[in-house]
Tab-separated table of C-alpha atoms and ligand atoms in Angstrom:
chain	number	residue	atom	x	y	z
T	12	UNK	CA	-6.797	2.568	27.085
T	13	UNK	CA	-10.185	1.251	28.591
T	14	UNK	CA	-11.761	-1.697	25.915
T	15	UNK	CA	-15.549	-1.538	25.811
T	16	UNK	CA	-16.280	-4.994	27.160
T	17	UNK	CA	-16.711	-7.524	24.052
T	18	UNK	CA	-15.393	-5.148	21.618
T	19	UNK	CA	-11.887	-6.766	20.645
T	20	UNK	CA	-14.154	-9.848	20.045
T	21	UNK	CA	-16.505	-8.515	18.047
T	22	UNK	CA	-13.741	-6.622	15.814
T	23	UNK	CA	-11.914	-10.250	15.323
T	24	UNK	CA	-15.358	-11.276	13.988
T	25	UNK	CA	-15.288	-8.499	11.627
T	26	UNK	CA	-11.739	-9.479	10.627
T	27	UNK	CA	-12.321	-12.755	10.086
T	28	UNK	CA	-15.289	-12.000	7.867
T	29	UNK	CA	-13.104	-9.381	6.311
T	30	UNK	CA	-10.561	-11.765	5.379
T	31	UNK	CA	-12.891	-14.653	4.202
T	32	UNK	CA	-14.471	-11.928	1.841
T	33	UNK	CA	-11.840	-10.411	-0.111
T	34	UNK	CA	-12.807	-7.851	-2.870
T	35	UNK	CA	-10.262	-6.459	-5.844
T	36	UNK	CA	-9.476	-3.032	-6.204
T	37	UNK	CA	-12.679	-0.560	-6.753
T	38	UNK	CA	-14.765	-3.418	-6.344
T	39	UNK	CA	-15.247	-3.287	-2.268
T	40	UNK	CA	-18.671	-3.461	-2.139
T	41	UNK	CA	-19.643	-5.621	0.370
T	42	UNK	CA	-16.368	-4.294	2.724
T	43	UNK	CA	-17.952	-0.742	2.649
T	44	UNK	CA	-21.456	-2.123	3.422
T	45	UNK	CA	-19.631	-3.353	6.558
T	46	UNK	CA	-17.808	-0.161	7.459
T	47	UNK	CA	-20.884	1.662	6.522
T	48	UNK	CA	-23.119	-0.771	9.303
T	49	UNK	CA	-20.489	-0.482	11.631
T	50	UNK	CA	-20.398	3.694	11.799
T	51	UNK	CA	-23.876	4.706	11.587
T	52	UNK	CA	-24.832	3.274	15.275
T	53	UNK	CA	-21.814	5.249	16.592
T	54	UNK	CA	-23.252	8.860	15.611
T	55	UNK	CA	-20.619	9.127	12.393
T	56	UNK	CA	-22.353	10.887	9.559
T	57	UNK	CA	-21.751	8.318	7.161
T	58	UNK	CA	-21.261	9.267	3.407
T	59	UNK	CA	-20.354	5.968	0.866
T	60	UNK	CA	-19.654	5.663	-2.614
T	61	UNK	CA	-16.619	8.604	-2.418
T	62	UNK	CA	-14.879	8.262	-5.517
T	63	UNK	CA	-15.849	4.587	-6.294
T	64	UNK	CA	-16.589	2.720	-3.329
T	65	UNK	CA	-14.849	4.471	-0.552
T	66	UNK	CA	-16.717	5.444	2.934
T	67	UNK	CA	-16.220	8.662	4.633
T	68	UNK	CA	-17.377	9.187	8.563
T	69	UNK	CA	-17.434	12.287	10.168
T	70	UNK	CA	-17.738	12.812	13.901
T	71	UNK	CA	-18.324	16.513	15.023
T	72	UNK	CA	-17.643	17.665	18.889
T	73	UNK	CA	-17.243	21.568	18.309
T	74	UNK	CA	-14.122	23.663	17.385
T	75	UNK	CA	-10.839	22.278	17.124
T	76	UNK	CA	-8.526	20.895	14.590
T	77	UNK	CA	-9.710	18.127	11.822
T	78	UNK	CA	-7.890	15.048	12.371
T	79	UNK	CA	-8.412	12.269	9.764
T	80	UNK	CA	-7.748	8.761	9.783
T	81	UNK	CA	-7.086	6.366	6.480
T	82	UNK	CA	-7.347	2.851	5.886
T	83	UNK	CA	-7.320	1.056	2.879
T	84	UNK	CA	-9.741	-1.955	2.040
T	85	UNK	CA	-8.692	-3.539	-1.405
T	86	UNK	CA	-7.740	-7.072	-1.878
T	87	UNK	CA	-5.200	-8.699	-4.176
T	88	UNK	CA	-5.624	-11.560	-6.858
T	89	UNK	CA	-3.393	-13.869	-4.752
T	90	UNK	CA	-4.799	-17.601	-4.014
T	91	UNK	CA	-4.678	-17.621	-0.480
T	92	UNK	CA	-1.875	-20.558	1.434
T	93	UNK	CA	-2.688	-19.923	4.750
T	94	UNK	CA	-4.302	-23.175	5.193
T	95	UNK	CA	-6.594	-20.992	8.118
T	96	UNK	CA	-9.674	-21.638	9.265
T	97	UNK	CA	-10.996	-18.038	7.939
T	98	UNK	CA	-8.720	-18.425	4.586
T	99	UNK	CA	-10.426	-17.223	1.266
T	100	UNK	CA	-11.262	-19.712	-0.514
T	101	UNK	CA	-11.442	-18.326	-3.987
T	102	UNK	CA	-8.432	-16.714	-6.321
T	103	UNK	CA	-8.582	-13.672	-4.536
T	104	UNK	CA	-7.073	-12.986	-0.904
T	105	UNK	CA	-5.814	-10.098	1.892
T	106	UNK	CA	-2.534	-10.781	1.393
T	107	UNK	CA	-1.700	-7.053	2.063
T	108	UNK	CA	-3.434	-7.331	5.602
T	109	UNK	CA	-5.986	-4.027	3.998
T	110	UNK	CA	-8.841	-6.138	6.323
T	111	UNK	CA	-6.823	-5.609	9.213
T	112	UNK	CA	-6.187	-1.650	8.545
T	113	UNK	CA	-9.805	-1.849	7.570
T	114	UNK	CA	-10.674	-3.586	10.869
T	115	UNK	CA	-8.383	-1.664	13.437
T	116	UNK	CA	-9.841	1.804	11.362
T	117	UNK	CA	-13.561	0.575	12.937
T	118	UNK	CA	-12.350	-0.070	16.344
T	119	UNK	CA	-10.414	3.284	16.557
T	120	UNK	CA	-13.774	4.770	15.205
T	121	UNK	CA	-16.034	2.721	18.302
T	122	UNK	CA	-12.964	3.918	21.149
T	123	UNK	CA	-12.767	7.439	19.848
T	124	UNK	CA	-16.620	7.923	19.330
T	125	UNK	CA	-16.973	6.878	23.296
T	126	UNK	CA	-13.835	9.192	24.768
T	127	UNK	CA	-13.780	12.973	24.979
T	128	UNK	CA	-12.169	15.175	22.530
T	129	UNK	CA	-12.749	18.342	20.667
T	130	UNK	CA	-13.063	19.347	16.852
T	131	UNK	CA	-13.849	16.943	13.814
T	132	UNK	CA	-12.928	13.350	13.191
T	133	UNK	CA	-12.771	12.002	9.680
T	134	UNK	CA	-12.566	7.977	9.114
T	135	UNK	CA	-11.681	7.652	5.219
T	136	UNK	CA	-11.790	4.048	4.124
T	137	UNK	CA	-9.893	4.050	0.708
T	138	UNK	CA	-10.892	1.885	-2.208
T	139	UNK	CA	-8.260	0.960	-4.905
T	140	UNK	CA	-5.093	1.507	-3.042
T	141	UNK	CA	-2.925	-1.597	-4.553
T	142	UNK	CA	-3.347	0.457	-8.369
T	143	UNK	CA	-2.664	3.504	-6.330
T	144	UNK	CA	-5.792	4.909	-7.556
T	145	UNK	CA	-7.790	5.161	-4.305
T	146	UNK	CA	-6.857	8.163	-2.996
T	147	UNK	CA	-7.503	10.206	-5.878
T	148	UNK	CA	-10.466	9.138	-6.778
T	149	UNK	CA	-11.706	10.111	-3.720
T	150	UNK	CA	-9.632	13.483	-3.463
T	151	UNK	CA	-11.411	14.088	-7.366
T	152	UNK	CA	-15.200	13.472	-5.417
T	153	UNK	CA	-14.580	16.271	-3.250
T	154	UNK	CA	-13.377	14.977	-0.630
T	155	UNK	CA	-11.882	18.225	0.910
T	156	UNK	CA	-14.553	20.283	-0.563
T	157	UNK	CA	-17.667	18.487	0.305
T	158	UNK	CA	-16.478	17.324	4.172
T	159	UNK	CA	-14.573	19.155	6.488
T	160	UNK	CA	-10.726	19.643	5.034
T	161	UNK	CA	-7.754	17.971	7.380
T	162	UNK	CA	-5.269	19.322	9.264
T	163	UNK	CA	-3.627	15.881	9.158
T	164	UNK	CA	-3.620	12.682	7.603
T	165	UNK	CA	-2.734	9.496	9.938
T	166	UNK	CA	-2.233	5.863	8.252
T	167	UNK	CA	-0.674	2.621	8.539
T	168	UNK	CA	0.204	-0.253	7.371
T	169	UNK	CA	0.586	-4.376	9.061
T	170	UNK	CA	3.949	-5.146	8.131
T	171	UNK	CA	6.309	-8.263	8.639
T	172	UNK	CA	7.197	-6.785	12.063
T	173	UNK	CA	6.599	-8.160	15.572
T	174	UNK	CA	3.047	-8.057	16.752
T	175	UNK	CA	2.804	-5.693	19.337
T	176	UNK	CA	5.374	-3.483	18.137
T	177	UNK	CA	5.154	-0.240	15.742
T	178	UNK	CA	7.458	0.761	13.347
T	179	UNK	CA	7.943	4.289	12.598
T	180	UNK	CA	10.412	6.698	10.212
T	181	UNK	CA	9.925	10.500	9.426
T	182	UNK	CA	10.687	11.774	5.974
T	183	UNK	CA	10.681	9.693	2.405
T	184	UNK	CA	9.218	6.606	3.825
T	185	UNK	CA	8.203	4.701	0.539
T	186	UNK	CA	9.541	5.040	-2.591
T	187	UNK	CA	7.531	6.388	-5.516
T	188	UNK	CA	6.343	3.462	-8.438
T	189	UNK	CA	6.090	3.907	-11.997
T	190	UNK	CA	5.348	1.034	-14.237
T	191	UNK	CA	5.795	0.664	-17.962
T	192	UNK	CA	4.249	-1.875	-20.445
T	193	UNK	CA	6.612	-2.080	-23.350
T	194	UNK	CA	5.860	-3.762	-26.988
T	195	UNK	CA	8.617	-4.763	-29.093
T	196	UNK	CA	7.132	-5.236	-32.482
T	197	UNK	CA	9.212	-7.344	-35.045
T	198	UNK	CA	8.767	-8.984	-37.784
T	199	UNK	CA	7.400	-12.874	-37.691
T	200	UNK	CA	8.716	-15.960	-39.273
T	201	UNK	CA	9.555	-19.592	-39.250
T	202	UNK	CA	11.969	-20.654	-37.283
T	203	UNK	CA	14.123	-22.045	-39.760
T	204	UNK	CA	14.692	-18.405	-41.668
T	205	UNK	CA	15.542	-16.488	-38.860
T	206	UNK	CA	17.300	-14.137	-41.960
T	207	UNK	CA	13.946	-13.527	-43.322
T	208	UNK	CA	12.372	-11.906	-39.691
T	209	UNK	CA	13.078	-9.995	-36.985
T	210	UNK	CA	13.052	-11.851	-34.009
T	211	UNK	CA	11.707	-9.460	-31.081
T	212	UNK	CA	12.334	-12.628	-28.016
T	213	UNK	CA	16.387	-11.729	-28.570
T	214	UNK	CA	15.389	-7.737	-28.406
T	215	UNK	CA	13.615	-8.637	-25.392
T	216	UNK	CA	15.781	-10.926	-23.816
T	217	UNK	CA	18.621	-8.126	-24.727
T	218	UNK	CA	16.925	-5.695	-22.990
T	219	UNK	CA	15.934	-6.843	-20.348
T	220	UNK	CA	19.576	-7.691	-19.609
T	221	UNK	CA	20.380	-4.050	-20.419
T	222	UNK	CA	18.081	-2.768	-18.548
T	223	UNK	CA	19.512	-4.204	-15.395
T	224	UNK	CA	22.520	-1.521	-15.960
T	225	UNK	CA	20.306	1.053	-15.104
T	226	UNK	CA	20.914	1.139	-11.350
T	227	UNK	CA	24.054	-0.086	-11.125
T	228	UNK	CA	25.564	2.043	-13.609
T	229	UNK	CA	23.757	4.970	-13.828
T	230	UNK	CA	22.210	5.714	-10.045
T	231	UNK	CA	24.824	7.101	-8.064
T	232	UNK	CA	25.907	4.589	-5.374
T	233	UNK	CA	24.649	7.356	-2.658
T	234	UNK	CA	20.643	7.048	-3.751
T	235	UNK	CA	18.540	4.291	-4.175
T	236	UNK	CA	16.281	2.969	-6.770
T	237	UNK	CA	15.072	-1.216	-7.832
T	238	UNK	CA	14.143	-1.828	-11.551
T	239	UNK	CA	12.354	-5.014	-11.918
T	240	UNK	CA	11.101	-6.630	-14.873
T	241	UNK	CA	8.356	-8.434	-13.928
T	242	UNK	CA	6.360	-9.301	-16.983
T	243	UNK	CA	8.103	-11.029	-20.214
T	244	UNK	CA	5.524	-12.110	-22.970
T	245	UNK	CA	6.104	-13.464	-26.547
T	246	UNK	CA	5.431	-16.091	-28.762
T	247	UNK	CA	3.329	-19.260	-28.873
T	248	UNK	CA	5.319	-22.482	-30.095
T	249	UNK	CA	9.066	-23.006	-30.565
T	250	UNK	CA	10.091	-23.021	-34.337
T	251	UNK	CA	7.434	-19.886	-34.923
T	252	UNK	CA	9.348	-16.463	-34.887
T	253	UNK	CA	6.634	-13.981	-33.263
T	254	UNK	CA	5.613	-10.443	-34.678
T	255	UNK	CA	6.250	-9.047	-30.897
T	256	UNK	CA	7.334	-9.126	-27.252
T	257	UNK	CA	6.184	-7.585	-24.447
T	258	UNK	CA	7.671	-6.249	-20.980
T	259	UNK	CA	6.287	-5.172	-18.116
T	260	UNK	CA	8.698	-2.482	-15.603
T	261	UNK	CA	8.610	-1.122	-12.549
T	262	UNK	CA	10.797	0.650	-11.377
T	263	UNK	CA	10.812	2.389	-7.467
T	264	UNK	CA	12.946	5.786	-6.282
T	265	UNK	CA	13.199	8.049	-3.500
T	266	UNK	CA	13.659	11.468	-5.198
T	267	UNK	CA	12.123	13.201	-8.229
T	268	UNK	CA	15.483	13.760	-10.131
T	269	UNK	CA	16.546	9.938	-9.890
T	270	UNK	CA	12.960	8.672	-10.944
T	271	UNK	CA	13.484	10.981	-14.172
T	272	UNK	CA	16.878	9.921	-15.182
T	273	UNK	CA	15.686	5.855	-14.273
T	274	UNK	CA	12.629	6.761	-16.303
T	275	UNK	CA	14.642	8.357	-19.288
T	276	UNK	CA	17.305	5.729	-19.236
T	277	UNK	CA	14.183	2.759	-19.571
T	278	UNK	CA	13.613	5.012	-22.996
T	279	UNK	CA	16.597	5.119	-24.073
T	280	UNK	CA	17.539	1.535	-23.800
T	281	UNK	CA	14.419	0.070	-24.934
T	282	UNK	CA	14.487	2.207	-28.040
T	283	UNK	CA	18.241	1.859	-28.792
T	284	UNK	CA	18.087	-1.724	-28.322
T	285	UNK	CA	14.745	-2.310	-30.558
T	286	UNK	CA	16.795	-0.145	-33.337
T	287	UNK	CA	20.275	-2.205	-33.015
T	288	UNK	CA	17.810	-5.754	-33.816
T	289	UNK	CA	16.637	-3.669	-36.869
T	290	UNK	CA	13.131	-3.699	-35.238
T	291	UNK	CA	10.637	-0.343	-35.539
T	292	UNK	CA	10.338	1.760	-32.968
T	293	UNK	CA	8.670	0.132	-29.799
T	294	UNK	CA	5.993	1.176	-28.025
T	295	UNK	CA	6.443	2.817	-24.245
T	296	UNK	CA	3.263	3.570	-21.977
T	297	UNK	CA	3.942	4.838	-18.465
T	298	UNK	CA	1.324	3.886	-16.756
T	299	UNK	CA	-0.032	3.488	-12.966
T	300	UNK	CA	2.544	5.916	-10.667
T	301	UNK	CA	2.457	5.998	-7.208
T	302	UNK	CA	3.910	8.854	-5.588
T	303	UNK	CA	7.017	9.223	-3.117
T	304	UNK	CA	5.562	8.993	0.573
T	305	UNK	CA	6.805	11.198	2.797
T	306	UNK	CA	5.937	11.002	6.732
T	307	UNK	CA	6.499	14.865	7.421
T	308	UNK	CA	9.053	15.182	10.072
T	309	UNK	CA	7.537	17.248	12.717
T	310	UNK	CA	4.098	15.573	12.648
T	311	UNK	CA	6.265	12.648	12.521
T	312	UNK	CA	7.843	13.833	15.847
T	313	UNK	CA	4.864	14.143	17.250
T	314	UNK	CA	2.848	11.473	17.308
T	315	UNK	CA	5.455	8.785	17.449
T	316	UNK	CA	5.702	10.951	21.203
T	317	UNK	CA	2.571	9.284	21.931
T	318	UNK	CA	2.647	6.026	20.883
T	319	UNK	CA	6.027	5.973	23.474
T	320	UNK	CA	4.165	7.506	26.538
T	321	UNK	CA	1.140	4.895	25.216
T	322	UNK	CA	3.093	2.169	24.581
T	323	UNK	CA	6.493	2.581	26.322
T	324	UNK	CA	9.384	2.906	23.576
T	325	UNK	CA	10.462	-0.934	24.062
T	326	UNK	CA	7.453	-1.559	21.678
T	327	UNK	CA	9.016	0.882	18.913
T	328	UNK	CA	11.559	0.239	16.369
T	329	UNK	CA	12.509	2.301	13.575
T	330	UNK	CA	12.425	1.726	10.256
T	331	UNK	CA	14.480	2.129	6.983
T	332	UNK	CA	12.836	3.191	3.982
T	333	UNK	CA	10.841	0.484	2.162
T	334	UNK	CA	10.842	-0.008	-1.932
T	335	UNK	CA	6.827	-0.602	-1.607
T	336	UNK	CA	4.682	1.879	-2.714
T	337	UNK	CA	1.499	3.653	-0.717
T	338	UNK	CA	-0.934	6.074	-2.609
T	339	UNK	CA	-1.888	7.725	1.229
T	340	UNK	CA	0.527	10.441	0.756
T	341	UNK	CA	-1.953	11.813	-1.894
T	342	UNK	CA	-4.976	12.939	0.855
T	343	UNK	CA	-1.468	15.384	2.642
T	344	UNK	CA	-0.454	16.365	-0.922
T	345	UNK	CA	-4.183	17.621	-2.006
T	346	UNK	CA	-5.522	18.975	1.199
T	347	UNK	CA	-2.129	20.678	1.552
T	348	UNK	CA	-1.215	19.235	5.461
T	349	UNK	CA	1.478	16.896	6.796
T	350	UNK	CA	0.724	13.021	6.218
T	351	UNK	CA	1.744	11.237	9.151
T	352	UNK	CA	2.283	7.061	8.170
T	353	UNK	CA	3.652	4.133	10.114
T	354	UNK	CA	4.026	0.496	10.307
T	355	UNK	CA	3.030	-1.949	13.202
T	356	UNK	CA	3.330	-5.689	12.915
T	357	UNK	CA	1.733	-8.794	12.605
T	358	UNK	CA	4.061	-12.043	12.967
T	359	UNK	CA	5.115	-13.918	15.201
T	360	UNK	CA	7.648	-12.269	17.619
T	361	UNK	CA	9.746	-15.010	18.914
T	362	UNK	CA	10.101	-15.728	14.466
T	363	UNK	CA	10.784	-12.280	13.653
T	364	UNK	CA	13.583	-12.007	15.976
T	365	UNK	CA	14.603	-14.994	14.796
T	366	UNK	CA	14.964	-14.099	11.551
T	367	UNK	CA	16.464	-10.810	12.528
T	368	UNK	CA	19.255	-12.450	14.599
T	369	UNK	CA	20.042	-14.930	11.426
T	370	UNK	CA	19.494	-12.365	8.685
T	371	UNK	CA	17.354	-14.534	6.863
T	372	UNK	CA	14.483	-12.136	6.922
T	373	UNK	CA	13.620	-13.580	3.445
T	374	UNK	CA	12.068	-16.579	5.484
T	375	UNK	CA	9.028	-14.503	6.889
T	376	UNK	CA	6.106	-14.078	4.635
T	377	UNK	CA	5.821	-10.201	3.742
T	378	UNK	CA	2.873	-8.604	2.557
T	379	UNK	CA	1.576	-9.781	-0.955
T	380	UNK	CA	2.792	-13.406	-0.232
T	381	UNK	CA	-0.205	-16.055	-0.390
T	382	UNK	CA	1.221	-17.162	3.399
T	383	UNK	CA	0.685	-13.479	4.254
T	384	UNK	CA	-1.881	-13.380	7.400
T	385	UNK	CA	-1.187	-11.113	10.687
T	386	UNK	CA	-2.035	-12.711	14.149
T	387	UNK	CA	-5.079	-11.615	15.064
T	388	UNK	CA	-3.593	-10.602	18.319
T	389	UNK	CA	-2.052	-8.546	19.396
T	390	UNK	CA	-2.227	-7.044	16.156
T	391	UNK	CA	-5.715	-5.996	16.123
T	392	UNK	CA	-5.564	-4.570	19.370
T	393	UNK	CA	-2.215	-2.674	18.666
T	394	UNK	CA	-3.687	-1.262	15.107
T	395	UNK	CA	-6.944	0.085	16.988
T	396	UNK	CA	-4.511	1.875	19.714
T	397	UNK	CA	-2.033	3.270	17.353
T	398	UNK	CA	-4.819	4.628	15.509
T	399	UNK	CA	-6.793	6.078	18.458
T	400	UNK	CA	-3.440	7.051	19.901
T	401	UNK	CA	-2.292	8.830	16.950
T	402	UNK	CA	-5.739	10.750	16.634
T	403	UNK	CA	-5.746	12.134	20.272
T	404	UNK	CA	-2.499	13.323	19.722
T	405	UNK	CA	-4.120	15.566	17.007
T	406	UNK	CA	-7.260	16.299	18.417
T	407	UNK	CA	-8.493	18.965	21.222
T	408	UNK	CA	-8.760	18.091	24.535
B	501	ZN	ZN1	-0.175	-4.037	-1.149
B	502	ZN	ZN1	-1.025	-2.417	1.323
């Protein structure tokens, strides 16, 4: 693939800018502002503030299929530990890598707005994707109505992989997330006259014990599902008895029918144990969901075909399913077209291989960790080519 010359310089810059300026969910302002500046000298017609603050560019050469391209932008309220010279400096950070998807999005945008091809390319740039809200809110704007509609969705994500090398997988890809905030209400006291309260830490404490039975005793050993509770809130001093207790649960699944029984069986043992302490009934609110990702199979097929002739299939490696959650499989799901969604790395090779060869993959810093930050390169030139690579596989020649 021929580089403009300058350009993987210039998209570091942006990168680096990227990451010094991180921006929280639905707040990506000034990250749009870039992608918008970016677009508009490359012919895109350039449409912003799509459901919140997401940036749509469409590039027209004639009939032929629609082929759209996602990245997400959103940051993450993680105090950066990079110690690098382009680390945030405030208490929020890209410890997801969304500035690189962001940044490798741009350059695929610049490559594929100077090669021939025919029909439409859409660049979406997602707001909002870490509360899984992104993609809908910009599905709810019209996406598909107002601008031309997809024939399929490409996306990615920087993961804990070896730069240089792309990791792919065709069906259920990511599991779906559903989170619940729970509030055990009891009845306050001192802590001398524990017979005179009811004492909603030990309800807690007891079910969040319980809870842990879910998936080992109820999922069949054959499927797959995580329950964590990751949020456990009560009381302010030591001899006060509080009124309440909260818990916050998420829980991640592969298949509709095991997220409903996991989901039932959170009921039923937060209820059962709030009414066996003699407290009223809790409350339960479900709240944000992302959905099971799917990369369809044939699509799948098809354009992992051309990252090998692109990149020779010594630089693939495939992948399990992962227990994170992405909200891209949303644009497929509305516009009513395969979603197509892989991984590509970021570390260190000789340390990933490592770490493979040891099993102690728990040493490398995964996405959401403050020590989370990609190598520049290869990665950014990898992302832009996977992208481009994946799009031309798509669009008409
Ligand atoms: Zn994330
Ligand atoms: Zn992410």
């Amino acid at each position: 693939m021929t580089w403009p010359a300058g350009l993987a310089e210039e998209l570091a810059d942006v990168y680096r800018d990227l990451h010094r300026h991180p921006e929280l969910s639905g707040h990506e302002d000034r990250t749009a502002s870039v992608v918008e500046d970016a677009l508009r000298p490359l012919g895109y017609e350039v449409t912003t503030r799509v459901g919140g603050t997401g940036v749509l560019g469409v590039l027209r050469r004639g009939d032929g299929p629609v082929v759209m391209l996602r990245a997400d932008m959103d940051a993450l309220p993680v105090a950066e530990k990079t110690g690098l010279p382009y680390a945030a400096t405030g208490p929020l950070m890209h410890a997801c890598g969304h500035d690189m998807h962001t940044t490798c999005l741009i350059g695929a945008a610049t490559l594929l707005a100077d090669m021939s091809w025919k029909g439409t390319l859409n660049v979406v740039f997602q707001p909002a994707e870490e509360l899984a809200a992104g993609a809908t809110a910009m599905i709810d704007d019209g996406l598909f109505e107002r601008f031309p509609k997809p024939s399929v969705v490409l996306g990615q994500h920087v993961a804990p992989l070896p730069a240089g090398f792309v990791g792919h997988g065709e069906g259920p890809l990511m599991a779906s997330s559903d989170s619940a905030e729970i509030r055990i209400r009891g009845r306050g006291g001192h802590g001398s006259r524990p017979e005179a309260t009811v004492d909603p830490v030990l309800i807690a404490a007891s079910t969040v014990v319980r809870l842990q039975s879910i998936v080992s005793r109820e999922v069949p050993p054959s499927e797959v599902a995580v329950l964590t509770v990751g949020r456990m809130q009560a009381g302010t001093k030591e001899n006060i008895i509080p009124d309440e207790a909260e818990l916050g649960v998420n829980i991640r699944t592969y298949s509709a029918a095991v997220r409903d029984r996991v989901r039932a069986a959170v009921e039923r043992i937060v209820r059962a144990e709030a009414a066996a302490g003699g407290a009223p009934e809790p409350e339960i609110t479900w709240g944000v969901s992302a959905p099971l990702l799917v990369s369809d199979p044939d699509a799948t097929r098809r354009t992992v075909a051309a990252f090998a002739e692109h990149f020779g299939t010594e630089r693939l490696i495939p992948m399990p399913t992962v227990a994170a959650s992405e909200d891209v499989g949303n644009f497929g799901a509305a516009a009513g077209v395969p979603t197509v969604f892989w991984f590509w790395g970021g570390l260190e090779p000789e340390r990933v291989f490592a770490a493979f060869q040891s099993g102690d993959l728990g040493s490398l810093p995964s996405n959401h960790s403050p020590e989370f930050a990609p190598l520049i390169e290869p990665t950014l030139t990898t992302g832009v080519e996977t992208l481009t690579t994946a799009a031309l596989a798509w669009l008409g020649r």
